[in-house]
XYZ file of C-alpha atoms in Angstrom:
236
model
C -0.216 0.206 0.207
C 0.997 3.546 -0.317
C 0.374 6.529 2.097
C 0.499 10.545 2.742
C 1.093 12.256 5.390
C -0.296 15.328 6.078
C 0.286 17.901 9.096
C -1.116 21.903 9.460
C -3.387 22.639 6.617
C -3.102 19.508 4.971
C -5.164 17.540 7.623
C -7.411 19.583 6.752
C -8.336 17.571 3.669
C -11.641 15.068 3.893
C -9.529 12.455 3.063
C -7.845 12.613 6.595
C -11.229 13.048 8.371
C -13.468 10.671 7.066
C -14.234 7.616 8.154
C -11.013 7.645 10.287
C -9.747 4.149 11.423
C -7.800 3.816 14.527
C -5.188 0.863 15.268
C -3.121 -0.158 17.917
C 0.454 -0.913 17.638
C 3.633 -1.784 19.632
C 4.335 1.859 19.921
C 0.440 3.501 21.329
C -2.403 4.259 19.181
C -2.523 5.798 15.776
C -5.307 7.223 13.276
C -6.263 6.986 9.894
C -8.442 6.550 6.563
C -7.897 4.457 3.311
C -9.514 5.554 0.450
C -8.751 4.130 -3.588
C -5.667 2.115 -1.490
C -3.748 4.816 -0.259
C -3.247 5.603 3.237
C -4.086 9.034 4.146
C -2.295 9.823 8.595
C -2.657 12.690 10.000
C 0.435 13.469 11.993
C -1.501 15.328 14.335
C -4.039 12.993 14.885
C -7.416 13.647 14.595
C -8.456 17.524 14.624
C -5.277 18.405 14.671
C -5.058 17.739 18.398
C -1.164 16.742 19.160
C 2.010 19.516 19.146
C 4.809 18.779 17.396
C 6.670 18.029 19.937
C 4.273 15.275 21.770
C 3.403 13.470 18.465
C 3.795 9.409 19.319
C 6.011 9.601 16.094
C 7.308 6.182 16.711
C 3.457 4.861 16.650
C 2.317 6.246 13.484
C 5.669 4.826 11.415
C 4.638 1.176 13.160
C 1.021 2.077 11.947
C 1.964 2.313 8.389
C 4.265 -0.728 8.946
C 1.868 -2.772 9.913
C -0.838 -1.514 7.134
C 1.646 -3.098 4.998
C 2.832 0.500 3.638
C 5.801 0.619 1.317
C 5.765 4.065 0.023
C 5.015 7.805 1.503
C 4.902 10.981 0.693
C 4.961 13.086 3.776
C 4.139 16.739 3.057
C 4.959 19.750 5.616
C 3.989 23.693 6.580
C 7.702 25.154 6.855
C 8.304 29.076 7.384
C 10.724 30.131 4.922
C 14.567 31.167 5.536
C 15.579 31.645 2.053
C 14.158 32.512 -1.410
C 14.932 28.873 -2.253
C 11.135 27.894 -1.313
C 9.246 31.107 -0.592
C 5.939 31.733 0.910
C 3.472 30.456 -1.570
C 5.488 27.768 -3.074
C 5.966 24.224 -3.053
C 8.800 21.940 -3.487
C 10.647 18.835 -2.890
C 13.090 18.421 0.347
C 16.480 17.055 -0.305
C 18.308 17.432 3.595
C 17.522 18.410 6.784
C 19.383 19.102 10.204
C 17.671 18.055 13.225
C 17.682 20.174 16.566
C 14.764 18.586 18.376
C 14.684 17.308 21.752
C 13.477 14.555 23.966
C 12.173 12.519 21.431
C 11.307 9.328 20.736
C 12.953 9.476 17.394
C 14.888 5.692 16.803
C 13.601 1.976 16.856
C 16.313 0.879 17.996
C 17.002 2.820 21.347
C 17.793 -0.284 23.390
C 14.414 -2.329 23.297
C 15.366 -4.895 21.593
C 19.085 -6.646 21.176
C 19.333 -5.626 18.121
C 21.831 -2.057 17.498
C 21.513 -0.597 13.947
C 23.074 2.639 12.412
C 21.211 3.797 9.657
C 23.137 5.893 6.941
C 21.240 8.756 6.215
C 23.740 10.108 2.908
C 20.505 10.096 1.127
C 17.884 11.028 3.677
C 14.981 10.332 0.978
C 13.331 8.347 -2.039
C 15.453 9.822 -5.336
C 13.451 7.296 -7.579
C 10.009 8.810 -5.586
C 10.322 12.402 -5.183
C 11.981 12.768 -8.835
C 8.391 11.210 -9.989
C 6.959 13.823 -7.967
C 8.462 16.401 -9.647
C 7.413 14.836 -13.281
C 3.782 14.815 -12.113
C 3.820 18.242 -11.044
C 5.576 19.568 -13.831
C 2.956 17.211 -16.194
C 0.186 18.807 -14.507
C 0.881 22.209 -15.111
C 2.761 23.170 -12.145
C 6.288 24.567 -10.919
C 7.991 23.566 -8.120
C 11.288 24.287 -5.676
C 14.137 21.724 -5.075
C 16.893 21.093 -3.031
C 15.658 22.296 0.089
C 17.160 21.775 3.512
C 14.748 21.758 6.360
C 15.825 22.491 10.232
C 13.764 20.706 12.426
C 13.062 22.342 15.869
C 11.570 21.265 18.971
C 8.139 23.626 19.051
C 6.000 24.074 20.055
C 6.782 27.687 19.926
C 8.220 29.740 17.161
C 11.931 30.785 16.645
C 13.658 33.731 17.499
C 15.124 36.017 14.524
C 18.408 34.990 15.989
C 17.994 31.719 15.525
C 16.724 32.282 11.921
C 20.216 33.816 11.048
C 21.998 30.823 12.958
C 19.948 28.012 10.896
C 20.384 30.466 7.415
C 24.184 30.390 8.902
C 24.104 26.359 8.974
C 22.282 25.912 5.602
C 18.701 25.989 6.054
C 16.216 26.883 3.402
C 13.076 25.885 5.800
C 12.224 25.747 9.650
C 9.373 23.466 11.002
C 9.163 21.453 13.793
C 8.263 17.503 12.729
C 10.207 16.431 9.685
C 13.366 15.368 11.039
C 12.029 12.890 13.754
C 9.239 11.360 11.001
C 11.732 10.863 7.973
C 14.491 9.640 10.482
C 12.061 6.843 11.541
C 10.785 6.460 8.059
C 13.866 5.433 7.215
C 14.776 3.058 9.697
C 11.941 1.399 9.133
C 12.372 0.813 5.078
C 9.823 2.723 3.665
C 10.072 5.069 0.370
C 9.848 8.744 1.593
C 9.661 11.493 -0.820
C 9.042 14.487 1.964
C 7.314 17.788 0.067
C 7.197 21.212 1.814
C 5.113 24.382 1.380
C 5.688 27.718 3.046
C 3.489 29.543 4.624
C 5.412 32.207 6.243
C 8.498 33.953 6.246
C 10.569 33.052 9.377
C 11.077 35.587 12.036
C 12.961 38.547 11.598
C 12.691 38.079 7.902
C 8.961 39.797 7.763
C 8.520 43.302 8.320
C 5.109 42.226 9.735
C 6.738 39.856 12.313
C 4.760 37.022 11.755
C 2.270 36.947 8.759
C 0.701 34.015 7.714
C -0.637 33.139 4.027
C -4.762 33.884 3.633
C -6.506 30.991 4.474
C -7.838 30.927 0.214
C -4.116 30.820 -0.411
C -3.384 27.815 1.775
C -6.058 26.120 0.592
C -5.408 26.178 -2.909
C -1.996 24.997 -1.858
C -3.055 21.890 0.097
C -4.993 21.001 -3.427
C -2.318 21.416 -5.944
C -0.091 19.642 -3.841
C -2.829 16.446 -2.952
C -2.932 16.055 -6.489
C 0.194 15.487 -7.176
C 0.692 13.244 -4.267
C -2.506 11.169 -5.645
C -1.497 10.606 -9.193
C 2.078 10.235 -8.042
C 1.422 6.980 -5.795
C -1.218 6.006 -8.032
C 1.818 5.382 -10.838
C 3.843 3.059 -8.707
């Protein structure tokens, strides 16, 4: 099976809400829906009820394993640090920096006798990402590529000084969930293409402070990304 993981904005799509099912994994509960052989998993649980630093990422990823999912398109709302991915645009994430802390971010945590060090030279599946990009172009959309995502712990937003530091580290976009989720998907052996869409300039980069895109602009982006994601997975 194939899956789409959605968070802020994306999880308002009715496919994440209609007929929600519940599964109990060895790491806890997870929620999902299935439509036309695609699993839709809201990472923050139904109703966006769990903040990023408290998400049970291991349960979410284990649920996909238990459901037989082998390929995922994961979608993230982000803030822009550079113009590589500016507000109102979406694109593929090439790499990430993980600054989150105090999270269960590995399956190899001493609870089993196995010890593994999973390579992350390619954090995301190149072929699946290329298929998403090709499908976007075929559908008439342009997208950014090669963005570097920096993961903060949350739930607070970042300070201007932090954003300057993150830019100096090489980050293009900032969010609170990708680093943890991507690591677990990689460990689980699930192919993953990460798609980010920007809804604001990060702290210190907007004269108005923090101003987010209007709801209808976010809805448009969500619709475009979901359409491309479904078309992409249907080709596998």
